[in-house]
mmCIF file of C-alpha atoms in Angstrom:
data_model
loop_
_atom_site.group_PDB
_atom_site.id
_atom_site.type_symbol
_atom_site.label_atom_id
_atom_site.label_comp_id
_atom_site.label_asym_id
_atom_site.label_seq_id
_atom_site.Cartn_x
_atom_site.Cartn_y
_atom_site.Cartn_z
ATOM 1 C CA UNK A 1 -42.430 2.299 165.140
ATOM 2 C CA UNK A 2 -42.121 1.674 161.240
ATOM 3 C CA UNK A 3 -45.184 3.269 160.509
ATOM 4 C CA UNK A 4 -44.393 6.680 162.559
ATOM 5 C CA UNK A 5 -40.426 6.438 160.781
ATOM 6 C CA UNK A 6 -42.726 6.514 157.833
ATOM 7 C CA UNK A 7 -44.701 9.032 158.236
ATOM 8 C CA UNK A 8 -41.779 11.310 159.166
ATOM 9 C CA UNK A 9 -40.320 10.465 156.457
ATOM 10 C CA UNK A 10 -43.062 11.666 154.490
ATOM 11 C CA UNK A 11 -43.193 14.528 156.160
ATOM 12 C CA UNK A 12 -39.671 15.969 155.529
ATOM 13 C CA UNK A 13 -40.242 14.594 151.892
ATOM 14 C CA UNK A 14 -43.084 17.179 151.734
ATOM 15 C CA UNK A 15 -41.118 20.105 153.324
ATOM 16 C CA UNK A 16 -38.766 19.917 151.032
ATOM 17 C CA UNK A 17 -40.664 19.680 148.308
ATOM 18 C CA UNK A 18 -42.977 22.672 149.514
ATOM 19 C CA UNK A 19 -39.091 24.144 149.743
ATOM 20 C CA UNK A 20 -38.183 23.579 146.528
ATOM 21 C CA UNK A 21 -40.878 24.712 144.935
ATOM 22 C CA UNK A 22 -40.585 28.013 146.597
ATOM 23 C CA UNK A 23 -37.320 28.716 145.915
ATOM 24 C CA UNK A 24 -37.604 28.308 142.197
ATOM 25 C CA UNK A 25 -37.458 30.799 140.355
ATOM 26 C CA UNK A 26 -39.555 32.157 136.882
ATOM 27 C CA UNK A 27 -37.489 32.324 134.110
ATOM 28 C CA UNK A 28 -38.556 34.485 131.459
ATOM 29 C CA UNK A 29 -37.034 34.931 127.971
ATOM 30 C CA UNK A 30 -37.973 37.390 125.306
ATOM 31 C CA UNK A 31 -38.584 36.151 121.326
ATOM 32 C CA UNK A 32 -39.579 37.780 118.189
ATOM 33 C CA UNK A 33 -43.107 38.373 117.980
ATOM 34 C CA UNK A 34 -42.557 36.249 114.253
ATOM 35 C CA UNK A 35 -42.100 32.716 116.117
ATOM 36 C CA UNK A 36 -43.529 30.384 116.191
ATOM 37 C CA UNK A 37 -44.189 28.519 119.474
ATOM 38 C CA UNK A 38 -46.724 26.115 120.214
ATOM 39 C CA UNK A 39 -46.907 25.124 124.042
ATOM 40 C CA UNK A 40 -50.315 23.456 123.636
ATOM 41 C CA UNK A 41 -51.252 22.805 120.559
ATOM 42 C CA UNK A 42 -54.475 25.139 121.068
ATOM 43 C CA UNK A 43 -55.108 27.775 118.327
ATOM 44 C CA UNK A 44 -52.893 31.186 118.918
ATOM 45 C CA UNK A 45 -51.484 34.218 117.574
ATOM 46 C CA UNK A 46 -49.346 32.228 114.384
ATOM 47 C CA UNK A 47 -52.309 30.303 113.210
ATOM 48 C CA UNK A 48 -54.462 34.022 113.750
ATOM 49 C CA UNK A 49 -52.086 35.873 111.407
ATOM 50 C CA UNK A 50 -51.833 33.127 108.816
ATOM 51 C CA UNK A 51 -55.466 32.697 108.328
ATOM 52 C CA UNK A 52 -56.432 36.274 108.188
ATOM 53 C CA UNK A 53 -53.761 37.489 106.061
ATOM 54 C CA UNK A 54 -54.728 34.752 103.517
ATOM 55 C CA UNK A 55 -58.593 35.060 104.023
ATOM 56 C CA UNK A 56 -58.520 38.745 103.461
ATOM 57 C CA UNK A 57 -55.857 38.724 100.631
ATOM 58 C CA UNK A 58 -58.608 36.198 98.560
ATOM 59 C CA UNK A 59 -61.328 38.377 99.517
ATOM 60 C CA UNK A 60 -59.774 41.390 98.287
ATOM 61 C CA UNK A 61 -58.722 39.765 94.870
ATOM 62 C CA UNK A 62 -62.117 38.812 94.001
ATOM 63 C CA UNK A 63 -63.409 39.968 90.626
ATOM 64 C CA UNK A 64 -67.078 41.201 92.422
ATOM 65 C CA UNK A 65 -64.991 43.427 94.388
ATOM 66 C CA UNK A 66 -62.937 44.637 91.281
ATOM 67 C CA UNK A 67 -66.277 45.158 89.059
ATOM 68 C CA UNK A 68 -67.687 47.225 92.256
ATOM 69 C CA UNK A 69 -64.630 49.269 92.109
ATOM 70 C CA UNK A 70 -64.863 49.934 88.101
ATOM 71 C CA UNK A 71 -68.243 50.549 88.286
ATOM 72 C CA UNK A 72 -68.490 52.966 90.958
ATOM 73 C CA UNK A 73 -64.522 54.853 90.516
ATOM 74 C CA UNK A 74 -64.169 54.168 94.006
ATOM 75 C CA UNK A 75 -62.848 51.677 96.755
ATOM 76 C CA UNK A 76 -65.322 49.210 98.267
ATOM 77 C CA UNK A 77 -66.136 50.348 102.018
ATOM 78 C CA UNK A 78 -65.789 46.863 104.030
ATOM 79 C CA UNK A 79 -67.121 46.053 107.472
ATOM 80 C CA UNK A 80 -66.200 43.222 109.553
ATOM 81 C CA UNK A 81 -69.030 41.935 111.604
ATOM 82 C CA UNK A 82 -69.016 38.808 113.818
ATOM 83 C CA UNK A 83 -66.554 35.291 113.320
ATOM 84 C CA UNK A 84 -68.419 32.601 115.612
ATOM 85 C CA UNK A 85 -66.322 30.653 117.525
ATOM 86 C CA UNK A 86 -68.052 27.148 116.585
ATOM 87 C CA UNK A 87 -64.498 25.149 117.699
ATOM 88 C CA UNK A 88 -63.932 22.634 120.795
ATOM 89 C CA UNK A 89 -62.293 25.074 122.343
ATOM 90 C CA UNK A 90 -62.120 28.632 123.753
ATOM 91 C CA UNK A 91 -60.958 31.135 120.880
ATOM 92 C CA UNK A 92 -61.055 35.519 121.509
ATOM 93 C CA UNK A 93 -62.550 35.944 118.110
ATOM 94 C CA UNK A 94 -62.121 39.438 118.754
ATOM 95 C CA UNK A 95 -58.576 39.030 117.915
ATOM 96 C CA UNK A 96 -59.247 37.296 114.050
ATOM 97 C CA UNK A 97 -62.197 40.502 113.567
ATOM 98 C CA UNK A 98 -59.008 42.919 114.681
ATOM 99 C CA UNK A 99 -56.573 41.342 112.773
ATOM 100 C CA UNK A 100 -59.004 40.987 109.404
ATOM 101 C CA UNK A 101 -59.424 44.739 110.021
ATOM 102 C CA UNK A 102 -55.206 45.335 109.817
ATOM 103 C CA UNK A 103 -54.972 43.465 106.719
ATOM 104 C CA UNK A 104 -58.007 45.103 104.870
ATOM 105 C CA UNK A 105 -56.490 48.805 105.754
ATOM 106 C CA UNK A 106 -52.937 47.873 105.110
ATOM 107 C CA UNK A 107 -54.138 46.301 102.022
ATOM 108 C CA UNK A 108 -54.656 49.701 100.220
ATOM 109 C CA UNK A 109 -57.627 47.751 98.326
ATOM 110 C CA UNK A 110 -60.379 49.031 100.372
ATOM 111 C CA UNK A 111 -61.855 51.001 102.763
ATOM 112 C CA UNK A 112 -62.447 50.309 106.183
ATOM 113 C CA UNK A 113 -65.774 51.137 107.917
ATOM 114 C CA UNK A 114 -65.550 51.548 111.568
ATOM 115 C CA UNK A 115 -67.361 49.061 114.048
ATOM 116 C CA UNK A 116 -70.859 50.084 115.744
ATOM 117 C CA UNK A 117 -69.179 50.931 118.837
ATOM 118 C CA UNK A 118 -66.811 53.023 117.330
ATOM 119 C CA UNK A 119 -69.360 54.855 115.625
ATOM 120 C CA UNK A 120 -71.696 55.167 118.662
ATOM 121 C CA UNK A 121 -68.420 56.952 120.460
ATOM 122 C CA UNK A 122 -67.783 59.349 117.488
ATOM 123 C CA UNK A 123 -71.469 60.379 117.278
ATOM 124 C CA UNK A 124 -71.272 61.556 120.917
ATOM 125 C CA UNK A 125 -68.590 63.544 119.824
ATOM 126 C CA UNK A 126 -70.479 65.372 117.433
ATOM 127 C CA UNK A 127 -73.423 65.877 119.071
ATOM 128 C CA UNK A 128 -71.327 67.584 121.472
ATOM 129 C CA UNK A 129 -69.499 69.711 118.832
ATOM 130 C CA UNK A 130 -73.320 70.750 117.755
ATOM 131 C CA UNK A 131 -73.457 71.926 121.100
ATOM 132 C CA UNK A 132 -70.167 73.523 122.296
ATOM 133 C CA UNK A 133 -67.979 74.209 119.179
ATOM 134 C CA UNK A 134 -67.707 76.965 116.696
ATOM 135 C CA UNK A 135 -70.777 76.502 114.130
ATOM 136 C CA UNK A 136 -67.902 76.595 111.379
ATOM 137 C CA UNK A 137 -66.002 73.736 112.852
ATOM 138 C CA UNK A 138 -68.365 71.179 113.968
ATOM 139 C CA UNK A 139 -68.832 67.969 112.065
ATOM 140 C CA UNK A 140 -72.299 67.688 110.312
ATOM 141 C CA UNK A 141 -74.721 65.169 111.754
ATOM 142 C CA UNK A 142 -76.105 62.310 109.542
ATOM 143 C CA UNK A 143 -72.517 62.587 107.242
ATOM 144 C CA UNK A 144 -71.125 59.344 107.742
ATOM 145 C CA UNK A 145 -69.832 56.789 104.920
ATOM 146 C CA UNK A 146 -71.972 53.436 104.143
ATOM 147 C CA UNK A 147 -70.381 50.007 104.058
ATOM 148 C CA UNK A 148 -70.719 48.416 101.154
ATOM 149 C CA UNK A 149 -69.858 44.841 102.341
ATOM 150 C CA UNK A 150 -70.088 43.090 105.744
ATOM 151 C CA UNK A 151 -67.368 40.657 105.990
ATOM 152 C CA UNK A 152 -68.229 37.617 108.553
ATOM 153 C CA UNK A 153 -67.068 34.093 109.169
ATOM 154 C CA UNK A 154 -66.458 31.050 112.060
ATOM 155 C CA UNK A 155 -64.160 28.962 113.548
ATOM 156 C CA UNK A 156 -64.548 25.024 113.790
ATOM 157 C CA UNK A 157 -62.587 22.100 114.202
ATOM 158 C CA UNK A 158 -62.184 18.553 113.637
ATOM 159 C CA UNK A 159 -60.109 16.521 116.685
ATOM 160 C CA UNK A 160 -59.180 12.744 115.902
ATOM 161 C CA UNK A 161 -57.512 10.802 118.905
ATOM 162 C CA UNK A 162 -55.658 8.106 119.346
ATOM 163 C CA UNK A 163 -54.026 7.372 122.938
ATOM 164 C CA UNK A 164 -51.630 10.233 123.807
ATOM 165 C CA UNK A 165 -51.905 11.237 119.913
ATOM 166 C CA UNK A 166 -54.348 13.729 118.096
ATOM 167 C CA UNK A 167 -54.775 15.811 114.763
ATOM 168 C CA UNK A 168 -56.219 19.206 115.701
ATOM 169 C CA UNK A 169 -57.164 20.712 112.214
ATOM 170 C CA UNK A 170 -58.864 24.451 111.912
ATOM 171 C CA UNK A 171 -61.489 25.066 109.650
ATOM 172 C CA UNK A 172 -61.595 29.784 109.311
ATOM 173 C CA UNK A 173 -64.610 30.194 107.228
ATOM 174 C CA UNK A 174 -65.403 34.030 105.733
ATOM 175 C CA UNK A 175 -68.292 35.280 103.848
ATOM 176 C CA UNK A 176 -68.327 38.669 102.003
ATOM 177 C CA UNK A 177 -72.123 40.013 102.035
ATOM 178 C CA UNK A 178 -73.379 42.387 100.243
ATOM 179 C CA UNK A 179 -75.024 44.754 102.979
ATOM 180 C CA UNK A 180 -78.227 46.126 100.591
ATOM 181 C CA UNK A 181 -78.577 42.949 98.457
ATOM 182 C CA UNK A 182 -77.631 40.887 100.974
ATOM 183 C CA UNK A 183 -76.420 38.511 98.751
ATOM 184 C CA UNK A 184 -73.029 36.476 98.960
ATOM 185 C CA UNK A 185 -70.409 37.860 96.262
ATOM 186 C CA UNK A 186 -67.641 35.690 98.275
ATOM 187 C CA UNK A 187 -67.020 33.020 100.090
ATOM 188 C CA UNK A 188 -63.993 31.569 101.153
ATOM 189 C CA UNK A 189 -61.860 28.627 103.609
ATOM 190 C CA UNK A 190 -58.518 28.233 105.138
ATOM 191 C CA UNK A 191 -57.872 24.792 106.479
ATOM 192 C CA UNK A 192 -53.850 25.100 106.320
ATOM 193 C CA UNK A 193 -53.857 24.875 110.424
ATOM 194 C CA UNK A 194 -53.084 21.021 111.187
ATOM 195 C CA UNK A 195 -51.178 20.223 114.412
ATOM 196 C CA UNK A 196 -50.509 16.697 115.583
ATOM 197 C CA UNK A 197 -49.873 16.960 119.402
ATOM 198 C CA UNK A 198 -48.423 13.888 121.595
ATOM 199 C CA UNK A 199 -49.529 14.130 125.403
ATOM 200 C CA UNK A 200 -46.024 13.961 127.401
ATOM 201 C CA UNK A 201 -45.946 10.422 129.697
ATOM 202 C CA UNK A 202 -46.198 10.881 133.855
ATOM 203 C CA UNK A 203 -43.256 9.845 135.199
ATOM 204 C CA UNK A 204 -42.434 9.362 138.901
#
């Protein structure tokens, strides 16, 4: 008899849990898209606009870059190729590439060359203009701009734990490469992301 009262009462303990759960509803709040909020502790879209706006305003003060610019009585013509996600964790690096390619334009200090896939869709175009538009308006084959420098970098991290406690410190790496040399003119490292994140205790 106990054990069947128990089981009942496990039962309707259940239902109205299943209940609850149902009825509850999302709530959802809007913020600025300038806060901070860190849920996790995992990398995200503060720590992304930090590092690149930093990265790429060192990279675009260096002297290499200012001597290329005297030399030449032009802007430097930048690509950004690929940032490796080497972290402990999973990280879109298509968003840092993106990003770094804001800040360079916005920057006014140079150029911005426009990715391979980008350039495969524009030649499309003009092969098509060769072939349906007026002779006098179509865009001349083989006319594009040449980088200059191939911008390229990683991600890693370094985790220390301790219980419910750990240090989660980012390590955004960038290299500036010059594309005919291929020689390094700059290299640079942000390691300002720290974040010390305490698991929250199970309680019953």
């Amino acid at each position: 008899m106990k054990r069947l009262l128990s089981i009942v009462m496990m039962t309707i303990c259940l239902i109205s849990v299943t209940i609850l759960v149902s009825c509850a509803s999302t709530n959802v709040s809007r913020v600025s898209s300038e806060a901070v909020i860190d849920l996790t502790g995992d990398w995200n879209d503060t720590d992304v606009r930090l590092v690149c706006d930093d990265l790429v305003d060192a990279c675009l003060s260096s002297p290499r870059l200012a001597r290329f610019e005297a030399q030449n009585n032009r802007l430097p013509i930048v690509l950004v190729g690929t940032f490796r996600n080497d972290s402990d964790e999973h990280i879109d690096t298509s968003i840092i590439t993106s990003k770094m390619q804001n800040s360079i334009i916005n920057s006014g200090r140079a150029d911005f060359m426009a990715s391979n896939s980008q350039r495969t869709e524009t030649r499309k175009e003009i092969m098509n203009q060769q072939a349906w538009s007026n002779p006098d308006d179509a865009k001349s084959i083989a006319n594009e701009a040449a980088a200059d420098f191939m911008l390229q970098g990683s991600v890693k991290t370094i985790v220390q734990k301790s219980g419910k406690r750990s240090v989660r410190t980012y390590f955004v790496y960038a290299e500036l490469i010059d594309i005919e040399s291929g020689m390094v003119i700059w290299t640079g490292e942000n390691d300002s992301i720290k974040k010390v994140v305490t698991e929250a205790s199970v309680r019953w």
